[in-house]
Coordinates of C-alpha atoms and ligand atoms in Angstrom, one line a residue:
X1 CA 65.8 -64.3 2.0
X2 CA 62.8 -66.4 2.3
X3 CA 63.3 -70.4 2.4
X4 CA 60.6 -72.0 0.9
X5 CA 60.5 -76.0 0.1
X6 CA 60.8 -77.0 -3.2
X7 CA 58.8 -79.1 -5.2
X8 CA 59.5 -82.9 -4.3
X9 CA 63.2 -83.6 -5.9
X10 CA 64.9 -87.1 -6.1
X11 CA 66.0 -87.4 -2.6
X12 CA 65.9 -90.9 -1.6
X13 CA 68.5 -93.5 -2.4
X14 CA 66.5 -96.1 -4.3
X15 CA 64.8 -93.4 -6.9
X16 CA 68.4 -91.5 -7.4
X17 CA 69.6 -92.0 -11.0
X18 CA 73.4 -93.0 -11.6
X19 CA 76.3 -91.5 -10.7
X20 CA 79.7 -90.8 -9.0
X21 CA 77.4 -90.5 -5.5
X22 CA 77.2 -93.2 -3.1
X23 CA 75.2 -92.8 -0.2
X24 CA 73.8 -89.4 1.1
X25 CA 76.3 -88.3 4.3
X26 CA 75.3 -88.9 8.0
X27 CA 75.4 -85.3 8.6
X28 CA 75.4 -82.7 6.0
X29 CA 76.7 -80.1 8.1
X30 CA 79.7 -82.2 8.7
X31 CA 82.8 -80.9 7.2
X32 CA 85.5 -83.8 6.2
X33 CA 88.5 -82.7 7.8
X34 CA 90.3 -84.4 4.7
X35 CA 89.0 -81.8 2.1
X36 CA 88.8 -78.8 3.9
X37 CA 91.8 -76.6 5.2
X38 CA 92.9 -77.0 8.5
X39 CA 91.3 -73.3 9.9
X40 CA 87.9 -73.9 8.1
X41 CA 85.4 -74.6 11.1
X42 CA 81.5 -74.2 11.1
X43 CA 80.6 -72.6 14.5
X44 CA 77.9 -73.5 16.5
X45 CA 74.8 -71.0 14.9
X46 CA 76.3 -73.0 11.5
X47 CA 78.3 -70.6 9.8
X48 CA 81.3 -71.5 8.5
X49 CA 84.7 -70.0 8.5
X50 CA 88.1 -69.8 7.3
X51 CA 91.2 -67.9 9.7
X52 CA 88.2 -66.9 12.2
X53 CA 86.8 -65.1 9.6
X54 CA 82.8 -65.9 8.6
X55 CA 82.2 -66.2 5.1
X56 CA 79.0 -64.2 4.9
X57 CA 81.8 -61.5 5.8
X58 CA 84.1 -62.7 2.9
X59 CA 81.3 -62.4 0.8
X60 CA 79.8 -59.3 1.5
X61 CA 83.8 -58.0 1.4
X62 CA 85.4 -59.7 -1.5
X63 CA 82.2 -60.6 -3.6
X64 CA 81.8 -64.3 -5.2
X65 CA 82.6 -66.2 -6.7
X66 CA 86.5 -65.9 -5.0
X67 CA 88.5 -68.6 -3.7
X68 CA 89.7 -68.5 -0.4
X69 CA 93.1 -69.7 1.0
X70 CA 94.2 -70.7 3.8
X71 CA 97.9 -69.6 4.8
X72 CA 98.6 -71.4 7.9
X73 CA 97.3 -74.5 6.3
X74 CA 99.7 -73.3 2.8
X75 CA 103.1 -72.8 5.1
X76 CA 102.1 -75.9 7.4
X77 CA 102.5 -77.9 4.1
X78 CA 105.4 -76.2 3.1
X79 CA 107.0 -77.3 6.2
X80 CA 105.4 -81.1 6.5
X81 CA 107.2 -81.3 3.0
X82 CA 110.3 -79.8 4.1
X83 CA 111.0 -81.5 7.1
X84 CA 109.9 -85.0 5.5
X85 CA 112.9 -84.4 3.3
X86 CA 114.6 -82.9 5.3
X87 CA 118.8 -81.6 4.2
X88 CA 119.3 -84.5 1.9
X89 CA 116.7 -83.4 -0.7
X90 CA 115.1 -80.3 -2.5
X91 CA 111.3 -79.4 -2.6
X92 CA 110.6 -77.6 -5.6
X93 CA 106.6 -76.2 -5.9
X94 CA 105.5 -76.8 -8.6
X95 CA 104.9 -72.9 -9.8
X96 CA 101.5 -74.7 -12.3
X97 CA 99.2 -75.4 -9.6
X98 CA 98.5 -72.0 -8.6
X99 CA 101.7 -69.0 -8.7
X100 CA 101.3 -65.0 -6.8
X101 CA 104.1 -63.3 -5.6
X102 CA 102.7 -64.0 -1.9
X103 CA 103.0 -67.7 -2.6
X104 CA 106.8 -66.7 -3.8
X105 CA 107.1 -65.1 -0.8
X106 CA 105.7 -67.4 1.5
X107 CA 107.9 -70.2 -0.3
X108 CA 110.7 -68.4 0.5
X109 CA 110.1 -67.6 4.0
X110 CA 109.3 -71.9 4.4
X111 CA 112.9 -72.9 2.9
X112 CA 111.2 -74.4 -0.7
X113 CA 112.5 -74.2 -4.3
X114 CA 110.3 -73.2 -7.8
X115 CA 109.4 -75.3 -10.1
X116 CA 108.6 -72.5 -13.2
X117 CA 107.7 -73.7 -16.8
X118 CA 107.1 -70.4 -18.5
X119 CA 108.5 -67.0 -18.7
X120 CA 105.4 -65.5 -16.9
X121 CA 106.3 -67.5 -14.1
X122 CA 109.9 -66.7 -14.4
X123 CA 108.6 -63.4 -14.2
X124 CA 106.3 -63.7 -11.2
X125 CA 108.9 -65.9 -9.0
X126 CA 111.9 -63.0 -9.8
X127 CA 109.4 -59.6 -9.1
X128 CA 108.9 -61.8 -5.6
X129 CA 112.4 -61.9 -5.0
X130 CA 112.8 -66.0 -5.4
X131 CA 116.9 -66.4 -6.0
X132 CA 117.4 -67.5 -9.5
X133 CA 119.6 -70.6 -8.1
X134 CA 116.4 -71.7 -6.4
X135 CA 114.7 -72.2 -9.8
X136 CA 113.7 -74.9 -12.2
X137 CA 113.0 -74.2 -15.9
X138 CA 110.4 -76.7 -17.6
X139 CA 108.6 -76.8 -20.4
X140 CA 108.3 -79.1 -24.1
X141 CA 108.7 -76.1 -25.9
X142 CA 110.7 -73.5 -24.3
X143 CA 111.0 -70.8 -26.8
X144 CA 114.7 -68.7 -27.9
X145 CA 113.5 -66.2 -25.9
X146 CA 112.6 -68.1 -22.8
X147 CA 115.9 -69.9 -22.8
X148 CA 117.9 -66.8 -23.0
X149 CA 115.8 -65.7 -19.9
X150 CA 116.5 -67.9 -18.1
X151 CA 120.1 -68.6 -18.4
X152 CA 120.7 -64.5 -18.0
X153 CA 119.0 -64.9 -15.2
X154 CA 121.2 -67.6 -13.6
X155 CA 118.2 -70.5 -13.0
X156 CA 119.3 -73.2 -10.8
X157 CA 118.5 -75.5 -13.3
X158 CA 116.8 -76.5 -16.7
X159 CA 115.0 -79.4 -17.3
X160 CA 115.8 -80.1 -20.8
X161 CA 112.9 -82.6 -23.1
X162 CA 114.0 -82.8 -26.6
X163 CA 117.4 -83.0 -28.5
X164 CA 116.5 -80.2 -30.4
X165 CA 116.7 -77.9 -26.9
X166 CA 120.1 -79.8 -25.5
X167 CA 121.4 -77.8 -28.4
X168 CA 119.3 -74.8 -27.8
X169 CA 120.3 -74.3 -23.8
X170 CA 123.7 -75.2 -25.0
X171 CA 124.4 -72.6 -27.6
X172 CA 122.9 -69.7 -25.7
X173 CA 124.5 -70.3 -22.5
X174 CA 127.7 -70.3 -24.6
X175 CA 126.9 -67.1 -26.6
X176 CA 126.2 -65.8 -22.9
X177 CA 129.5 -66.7 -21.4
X178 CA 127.9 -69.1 -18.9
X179 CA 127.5 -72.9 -18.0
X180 CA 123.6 -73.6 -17.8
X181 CA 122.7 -76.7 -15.1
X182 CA 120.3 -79.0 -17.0
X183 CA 119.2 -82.3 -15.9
X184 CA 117.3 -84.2 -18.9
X185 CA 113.4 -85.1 -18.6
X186 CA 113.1 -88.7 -19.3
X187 CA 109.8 -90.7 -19.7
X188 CA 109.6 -94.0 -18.1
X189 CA 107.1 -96.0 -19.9
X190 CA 105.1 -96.4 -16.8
X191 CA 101.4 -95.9 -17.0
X192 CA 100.0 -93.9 -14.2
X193 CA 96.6 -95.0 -12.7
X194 CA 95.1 -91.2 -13.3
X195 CA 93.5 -89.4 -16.1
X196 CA 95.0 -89.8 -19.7
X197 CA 95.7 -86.2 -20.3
X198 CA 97.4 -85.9 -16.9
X199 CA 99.6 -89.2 -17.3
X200 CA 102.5 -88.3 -18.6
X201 CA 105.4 -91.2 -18.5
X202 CA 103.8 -93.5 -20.5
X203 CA 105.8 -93.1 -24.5
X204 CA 103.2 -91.8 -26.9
X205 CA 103.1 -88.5 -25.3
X206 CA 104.3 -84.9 -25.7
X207 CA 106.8 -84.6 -23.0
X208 CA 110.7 -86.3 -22.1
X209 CA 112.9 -88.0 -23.9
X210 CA 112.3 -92.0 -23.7
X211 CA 115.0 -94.3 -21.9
X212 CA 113.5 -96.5 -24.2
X213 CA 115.7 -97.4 -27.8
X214 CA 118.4 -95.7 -25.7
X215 CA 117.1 -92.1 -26.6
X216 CA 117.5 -91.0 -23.1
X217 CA 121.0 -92.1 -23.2
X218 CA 121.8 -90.7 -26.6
X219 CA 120.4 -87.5 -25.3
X220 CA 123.4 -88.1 -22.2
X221 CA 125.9 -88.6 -24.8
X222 CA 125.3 -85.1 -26.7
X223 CA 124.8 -82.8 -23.4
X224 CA 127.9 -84.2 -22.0
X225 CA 129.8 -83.1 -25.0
X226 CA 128.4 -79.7 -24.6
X227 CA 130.4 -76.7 -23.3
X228 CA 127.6 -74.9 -22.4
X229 CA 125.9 -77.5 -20.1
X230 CA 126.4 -78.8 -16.7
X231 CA 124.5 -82.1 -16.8
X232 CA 123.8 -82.9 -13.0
X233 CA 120.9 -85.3 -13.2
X234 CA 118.2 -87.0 -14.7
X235 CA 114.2 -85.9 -14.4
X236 CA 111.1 -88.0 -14.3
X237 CA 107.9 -87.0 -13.6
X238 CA 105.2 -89.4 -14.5
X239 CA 101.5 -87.9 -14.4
X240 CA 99.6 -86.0 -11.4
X241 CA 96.8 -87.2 -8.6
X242 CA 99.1 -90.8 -8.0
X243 CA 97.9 -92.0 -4.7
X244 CA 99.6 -95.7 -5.4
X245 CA 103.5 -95.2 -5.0
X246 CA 104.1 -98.2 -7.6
X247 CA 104.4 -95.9 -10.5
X248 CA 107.5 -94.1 -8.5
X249 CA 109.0 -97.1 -7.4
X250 CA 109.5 -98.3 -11.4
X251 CA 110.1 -94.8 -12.3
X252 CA 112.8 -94.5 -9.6
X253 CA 114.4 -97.8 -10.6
X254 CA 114.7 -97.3 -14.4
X255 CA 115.9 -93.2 -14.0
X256 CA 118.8 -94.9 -11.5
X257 CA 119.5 -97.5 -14.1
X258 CA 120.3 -94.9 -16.6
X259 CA 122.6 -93.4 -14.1
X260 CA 124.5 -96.6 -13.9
X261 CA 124.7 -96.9 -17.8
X262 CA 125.9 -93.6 -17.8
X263 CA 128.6 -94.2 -14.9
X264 CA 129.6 -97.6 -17.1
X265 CA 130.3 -95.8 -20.5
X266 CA 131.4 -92.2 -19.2
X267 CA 132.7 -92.6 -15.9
X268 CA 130.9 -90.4 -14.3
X269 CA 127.8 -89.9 -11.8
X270 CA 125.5 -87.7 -12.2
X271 CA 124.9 -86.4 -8.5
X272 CA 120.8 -85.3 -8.9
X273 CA 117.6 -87.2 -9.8
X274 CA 113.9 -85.3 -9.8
X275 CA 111.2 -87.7 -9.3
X276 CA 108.5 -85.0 -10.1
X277 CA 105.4 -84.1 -8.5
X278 CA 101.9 -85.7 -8.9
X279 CA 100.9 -86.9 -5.4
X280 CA 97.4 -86.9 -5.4
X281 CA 95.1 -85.1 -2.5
X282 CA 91.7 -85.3 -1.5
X283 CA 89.0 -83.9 -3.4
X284 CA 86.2 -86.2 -1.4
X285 CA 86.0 -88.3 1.1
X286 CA 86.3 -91.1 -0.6
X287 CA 90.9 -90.2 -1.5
X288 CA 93.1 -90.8 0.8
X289 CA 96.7 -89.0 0.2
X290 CA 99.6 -90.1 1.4
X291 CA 101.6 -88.1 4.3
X292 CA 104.9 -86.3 2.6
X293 CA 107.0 -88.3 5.1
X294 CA 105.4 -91.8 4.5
X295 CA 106.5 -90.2 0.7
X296 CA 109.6 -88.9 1.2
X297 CA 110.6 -92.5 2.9
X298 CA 109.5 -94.6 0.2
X299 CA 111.5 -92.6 -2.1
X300 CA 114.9 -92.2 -0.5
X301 CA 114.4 -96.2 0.2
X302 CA 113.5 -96.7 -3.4
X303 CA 116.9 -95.0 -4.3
X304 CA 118.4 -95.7 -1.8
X305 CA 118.4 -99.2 -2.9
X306 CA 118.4 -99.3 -6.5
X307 CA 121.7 -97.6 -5.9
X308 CA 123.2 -99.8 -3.7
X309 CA 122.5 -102.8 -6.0
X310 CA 124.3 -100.9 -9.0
X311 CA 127.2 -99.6 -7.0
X312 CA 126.5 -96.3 -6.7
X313 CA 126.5 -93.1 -4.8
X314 CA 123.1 -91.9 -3.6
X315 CA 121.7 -88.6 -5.6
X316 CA 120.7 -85.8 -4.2
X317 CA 117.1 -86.4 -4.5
X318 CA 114.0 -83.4 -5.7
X319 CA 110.4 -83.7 -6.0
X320 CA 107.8 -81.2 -7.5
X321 CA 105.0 -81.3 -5.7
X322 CA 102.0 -78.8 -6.8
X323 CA 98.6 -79.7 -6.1
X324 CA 99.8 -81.7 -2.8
X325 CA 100.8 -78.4 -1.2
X326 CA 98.5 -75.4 -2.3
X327 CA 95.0 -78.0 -3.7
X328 CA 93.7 -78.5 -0.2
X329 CA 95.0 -74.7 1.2
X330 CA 91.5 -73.3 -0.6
X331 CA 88.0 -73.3 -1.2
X332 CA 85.5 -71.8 -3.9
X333 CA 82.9 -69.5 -2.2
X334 CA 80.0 -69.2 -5.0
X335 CA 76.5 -67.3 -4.2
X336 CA 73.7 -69.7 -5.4
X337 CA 71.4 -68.1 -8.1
X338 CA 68.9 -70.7 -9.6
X339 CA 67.1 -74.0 -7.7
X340 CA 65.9 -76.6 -10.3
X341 CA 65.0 -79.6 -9.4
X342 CA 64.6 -82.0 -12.3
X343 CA 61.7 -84.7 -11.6
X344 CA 63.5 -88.3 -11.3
X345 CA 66.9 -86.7 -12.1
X346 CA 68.3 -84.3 -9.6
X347 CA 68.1 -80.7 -8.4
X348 CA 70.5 -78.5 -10.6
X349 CA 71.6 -75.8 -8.6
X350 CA 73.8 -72.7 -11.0
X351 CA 76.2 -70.7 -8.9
X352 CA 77.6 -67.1 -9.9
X353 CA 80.8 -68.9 -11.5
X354 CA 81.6 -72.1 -13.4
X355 CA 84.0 -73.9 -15.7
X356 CA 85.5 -70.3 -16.4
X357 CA 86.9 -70.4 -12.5
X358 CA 87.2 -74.4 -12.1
X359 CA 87.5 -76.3 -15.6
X360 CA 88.9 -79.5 -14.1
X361 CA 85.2 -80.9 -13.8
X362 CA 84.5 -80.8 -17.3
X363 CA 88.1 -81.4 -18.3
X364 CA 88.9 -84.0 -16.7
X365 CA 85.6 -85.8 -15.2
X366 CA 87.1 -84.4 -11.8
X367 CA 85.2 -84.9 -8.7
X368 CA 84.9 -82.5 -5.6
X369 CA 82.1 -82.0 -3.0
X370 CA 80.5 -79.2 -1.8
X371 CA 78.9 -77.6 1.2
X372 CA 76.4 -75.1 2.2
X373 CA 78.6 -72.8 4.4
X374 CA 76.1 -69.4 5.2
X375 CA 74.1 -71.4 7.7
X376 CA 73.0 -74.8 9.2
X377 CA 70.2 -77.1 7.7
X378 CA 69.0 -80.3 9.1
X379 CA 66.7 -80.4 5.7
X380 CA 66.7 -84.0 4.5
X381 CA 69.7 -84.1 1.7
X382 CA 69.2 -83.7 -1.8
X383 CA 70.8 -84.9 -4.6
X384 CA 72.2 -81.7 -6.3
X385 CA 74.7 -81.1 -9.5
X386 CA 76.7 -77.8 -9.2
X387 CA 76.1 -75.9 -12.6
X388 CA 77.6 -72.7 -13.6
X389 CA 76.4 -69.4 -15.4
X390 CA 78.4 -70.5 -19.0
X391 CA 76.8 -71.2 -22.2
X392 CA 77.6 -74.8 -21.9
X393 CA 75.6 -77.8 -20.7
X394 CA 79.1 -79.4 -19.9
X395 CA 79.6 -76.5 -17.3
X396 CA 79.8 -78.2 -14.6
X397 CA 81.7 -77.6 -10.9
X398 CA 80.5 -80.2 -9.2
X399 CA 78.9 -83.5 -11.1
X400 CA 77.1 -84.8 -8.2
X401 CA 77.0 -84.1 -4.7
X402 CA 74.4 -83.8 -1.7
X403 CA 72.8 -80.5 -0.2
X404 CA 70.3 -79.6 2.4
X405 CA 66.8 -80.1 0.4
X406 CA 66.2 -76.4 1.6
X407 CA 69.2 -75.1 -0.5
X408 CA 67.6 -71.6 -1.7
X409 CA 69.1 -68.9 -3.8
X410 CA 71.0 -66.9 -2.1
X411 CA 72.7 -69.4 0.1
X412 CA 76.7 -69.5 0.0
X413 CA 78.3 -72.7 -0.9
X414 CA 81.9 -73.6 -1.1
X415 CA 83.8 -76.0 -3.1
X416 CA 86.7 -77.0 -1.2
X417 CA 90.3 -77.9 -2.3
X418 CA 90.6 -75.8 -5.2
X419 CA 93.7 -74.2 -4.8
X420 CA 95.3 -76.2 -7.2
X421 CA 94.8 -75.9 -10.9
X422 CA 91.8 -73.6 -10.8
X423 CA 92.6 -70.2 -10.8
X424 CA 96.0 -71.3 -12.6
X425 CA 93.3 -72.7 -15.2
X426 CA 90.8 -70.0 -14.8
X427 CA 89.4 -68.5 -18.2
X428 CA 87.6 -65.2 -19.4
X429 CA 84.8 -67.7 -21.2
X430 CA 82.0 -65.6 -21.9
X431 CA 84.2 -62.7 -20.8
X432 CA 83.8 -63.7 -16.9
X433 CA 85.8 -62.0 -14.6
X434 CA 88.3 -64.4 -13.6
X435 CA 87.8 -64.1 -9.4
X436 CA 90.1 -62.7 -6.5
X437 CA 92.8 -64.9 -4.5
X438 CA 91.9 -64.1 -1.0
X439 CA 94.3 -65.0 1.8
X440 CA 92.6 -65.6 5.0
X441 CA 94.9 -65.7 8.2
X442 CA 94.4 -65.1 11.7
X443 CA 91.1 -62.7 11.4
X444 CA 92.6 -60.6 8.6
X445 CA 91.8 -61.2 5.2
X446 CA 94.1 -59.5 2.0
X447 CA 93.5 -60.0 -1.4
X448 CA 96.7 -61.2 -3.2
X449 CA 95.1 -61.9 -6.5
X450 CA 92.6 -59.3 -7.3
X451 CA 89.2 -60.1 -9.2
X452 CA 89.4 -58.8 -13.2
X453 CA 87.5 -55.7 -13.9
X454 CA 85.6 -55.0 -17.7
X455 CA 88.2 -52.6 -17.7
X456 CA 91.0 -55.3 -17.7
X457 CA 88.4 -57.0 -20.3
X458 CA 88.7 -53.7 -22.6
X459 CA 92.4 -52.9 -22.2
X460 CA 93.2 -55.8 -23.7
X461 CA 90.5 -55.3 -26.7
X462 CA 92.5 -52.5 -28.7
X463 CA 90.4 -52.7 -32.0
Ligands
LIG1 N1 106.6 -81.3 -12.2 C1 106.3 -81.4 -13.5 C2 107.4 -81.5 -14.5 C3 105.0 -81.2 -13.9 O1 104.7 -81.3 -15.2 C4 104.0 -81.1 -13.0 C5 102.6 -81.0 -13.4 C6 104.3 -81.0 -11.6 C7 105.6 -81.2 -11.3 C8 103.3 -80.9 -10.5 O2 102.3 -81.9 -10.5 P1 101.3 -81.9 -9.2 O3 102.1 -82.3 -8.0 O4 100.7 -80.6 -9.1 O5 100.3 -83.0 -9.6 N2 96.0 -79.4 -14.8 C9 96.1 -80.7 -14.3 C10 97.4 -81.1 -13.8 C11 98.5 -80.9 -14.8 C12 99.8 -81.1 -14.2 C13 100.9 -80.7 -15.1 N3 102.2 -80.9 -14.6 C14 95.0 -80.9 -13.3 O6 94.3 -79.9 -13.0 O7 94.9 -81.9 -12.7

C-alpha cells in the first residue's frame, strides 16, 4: 500500500483545537506498559505483537475488527487478586465485564468465584463447569424464572436489592425444599468520583436497598424471619473506575455499622460483607490503578478496624472485581479505511468497527489511546479522532489521540484495554457483525468467541 503525505493537518501544539489531549508523546512508537497487556511487544522492524504472535498475522487470520486477549496477562491477574487476598477472603469476577466459557474455565483453573447477574450468564458459567456454590446471583430485577434457576441450581449466594425479592427468593426456595444464601445489596449514600451512570451508591438510583431511614435494616428484619433464606451478609458495591479508596473506606464503615445494629437488636453476626468491584484501570497514561494487594490491605484494615471499635468479629470479606482483571488483558485490532484531515480541527481517521464493538466512548465520554501497530513511523504526530463505520457522528472509539502523520489506509491500529465492557456491550447497530474474542498465548492463537455471521443476522430474523 502506497504511503503518501497528506495534506497539512493540525499537527503542532499551539494551532490544535481543545480537547482531552495534552501534549503529543515523546515517542509514538512507544507502547505505555500501563495500558497494554503484559506480552504485547513491538519488535525491532516495528511490528507489534501479542503472545509472539504479529498482528499483521492476526489480521490476515482472524480478520478486523477483533479484540485480542492476552491469557497469561488474564490468569496473572487472577492470581495478583488471589494471593492479595489470599484464604481470608473471596474474589468473585465480576461475570459483566466480559463472560466465555474459557474465561469460566480459566477462573476456575486460578481459584476465583462468579459474579453472574443474569440467567445467560448462569448459563455460560454452568455449561463451563463453574460449581454452583462458587456463584453470586445479582441483579435489580431478577425475574420468577431467574430466581427459580438459580436456587435449583444451588448458587452460592444471592444478592438480594428490593423487599419485593426478599420475598421472592424466599418463597421459591421454600416451594423448592431448600434454604437460599442471600446477603442484601445496600447503598451507601456515598458519591463515587466516576461517571453518573456508573456511580451507583449514591440514593436516587436504581439499585440496593438504602441504610438510610433504616430501610436496609428493615430489609434485615424481614429476611431473618424468613424460612427460606440464609442471611450471611451484607453487599455494597458503590460505582466502577474508583481509583481514590475514600469511597470504600465510608462504604466499609457504614455496611459494618449495620452489622453492629443488627448484632444489638438480633443477636446475631452476620459472618460475610461484599465490598463490590469498581477499581478503576488504565485506559491512558494519564490513570494510575491501584495494585490488588495495596487494595486488598486497605480493605481488611478498613474492616478490620471498624470492627474492632464495634466489638465485633471480623467478616469474611468478597470483592467483585471486573474490569480490573479482564480491561487491560485486551486490545481492539481495527484496519484503517478513510484519512481525513479536517483544516484547523484534526485528522479523522474511520476504522472497520465502531460504537457497535466499543460504546463506552460515546456512552460514557470514555477515554483510551491508540497506536499504529502494523509498522514503525517516525512521521511527526498528528492529532487524530478514531471514528467508526456507524451512521452516527457520535461514533466515536477514540475522542482524541495522536498518530504518525503518515497514518494511511490500510494501516492496523489497536485500541488497547478493551477487554472490559466492550464485547460484553457490543451491539448489531447497523447490523455489524459483532467481532471474534481471540486468545493469544504462547505463539498459538484460538478463537473463543467467534465473529457473528449474516447468517446469525438472519436466523434470528424469522419474519
Ligand atoms: N459487582 C457489582 C454488583 C456490579 O454491579 C459491578 C458492575 C461489578 C461488581 C464490577 O464492576 P467493575 O469492577 O467491573 O467496575 N458498563 C460500565 C460499567 C458498569 C458496571 C456495572 N456493574 C462501563 O463500561 O464502564
Amino acid at each position: 500500500m502506497s504511503r503518501s503525505a497528506h495534506p497539512a493537518g493540525p499537527r503542532h501544539a499551539d494551532v490544535l483545537p481543545e480537547g482531552h489531549w495534552t501534549a503529543p508523546p515523546a515517542d509514538l512508537n512507544a507502547l505505555d506498559a500501563k495500558v497494554w497487556s503484559r506480552t504485547v511487544d513491538r519488535a525491532e522492524d516495528g511490528v507489534v505483537s501479542v503472545g509472539g504472535i504479529e498482528v499483521a498475522r492476526l489480521a490476515e487470520e482472524f480478520g478486523t475488527p477483533a479484540y485480542f486477549l492476552d491469557e497469561d496477562d488474564f490468569r496473572a491477574r487472577c492470581r495478583a487478586w488471589r494471593d492479595a487476598f489470599g484464604t481470608e477472603a473471596d474474589v468473585f469476577y465480576a461475570g459483566k465485564a466480559f463472560l466465555s466459557r474459557a474465561i469460566v474455565r480459566w477462573l476456575q483453573e486460578e481459584g476465583l468465584n462468579l459474579d453472574v447477574c443474569s440467567a445467560g450468564e448462569l448459563t455460560t458459567a454452568l455449561a463451563a463447569g463453574m460449581p454452583a456454590e462458587r456463584i453470586a446471583y445479582h441483579g435489580n430485577n431478577k425475574s420468577p424464572e431467574e430466581i427459580e434457576r438459580a436456587v435449583e441450581a444451588g448458587v452460592g449466594r444471592i444478592v438480594l436489592d428490593s423487599f419485593q425479592e426478599i420475598v421472592r427468593v424466599a418463597h421459591t426456595a421454600e416451594r423448592l425444599g431448600k434454604r437460599q444464601r442471600v446477603q442484601i445489596r445496600v447503598t451507601v449514600g456515598v458519591e463515587a468520583h466516576t461517571h453518573e451512570f456508573i456511580a451507583t451508591a449514591h440514593e436516587d438510583q436504581k439499585f440496593g436497598i438504602a441504610l438510610a431511614g433504616g430501610q436496609a435494616a428493615e430489609a434485615v428484619r424481614r429476611a431473618l424471619k424468613l424460612d427460606g433464606l440464609e442471611l450471611i451478609g451484607i453487599h455494597s458495591h458503590i460505582g466502577s473506575q474508583i481509583f481514590d479508596m475514600a469511597g470504600f473506606e465510608v462504604s466499609a464503615r457504614r455496611v459494618v455499622q449495620l452489622l453492629a445494629e443488627v448484632r444489638d437488636e438480633h443477636g446475631v453476626e452476620l459472618p460475610e460483607i461484599d465490598l463490590g468491584g469498581g477499581l478503576g484501570i488504565a485506559y491512558t497514561s494519564d490513570d494510575d490503578p491501584r495494585e490488588p494487594h495495596e487494595i486488598a490491605k486497605a480493605l481488611s484494615e478498613i474492616v478490620t478496624r471498624e470492627c474492632e471499635s464495634a466489638g465485633l468479629a471480623t467478616p469474611r470479606i468478597s470483592v467483585e472485581p471486573g474490569r480490573a482483571i479482564v480491561g487491560p488483558t485486551a486490545f481492539t485490532l481495527y484496519r484503517v479505511g478513510t484519512v481525513k484531515p479536517l483544516e484547523g480541527l484534526r485528522t479523522y481517521v474511520s476504522v472497520d468497527g465502531g460504537m457497535s464493538d466499543n460504546i463506552r466512548t460515546a456512552l460514557y465520554d470514555a477515554e483510551y489511546t491508540v497506536a499504529l501497530v502494523s509498522r514503525r513511523s517516525d512521521a511527526e504526530p498528528m492529532l487524530v479522532r478514531v471514528v467508526g463505520k456507524h451512521c452516527e457522528s457520535g461514533d466515536i472509539v477514540v475522542k482524541d489521540a495522536f498518530l504518525p502523520a503518515d497514518l494511511a489506509p490500510g494501516d492496523l491500529i489497536a485500541v488497547p484495554a478493551t477487554g472490559a465492557y466492550c464485547r460484553s456491550m457490543a451491539s448489531n447497530y447497523n447490523h455489524a457483525l459483532r467481532p471474534p474474542v481471540v486468545a493469544v498465548k504462547d505463539g498459538e492463537a484460538r478463537v473463543i468467541v467467534r465473529r457473528e455471521t449474516e447468517e446469525d443476522l438472519l436466523r434470528l430474523d424469522v419474519g
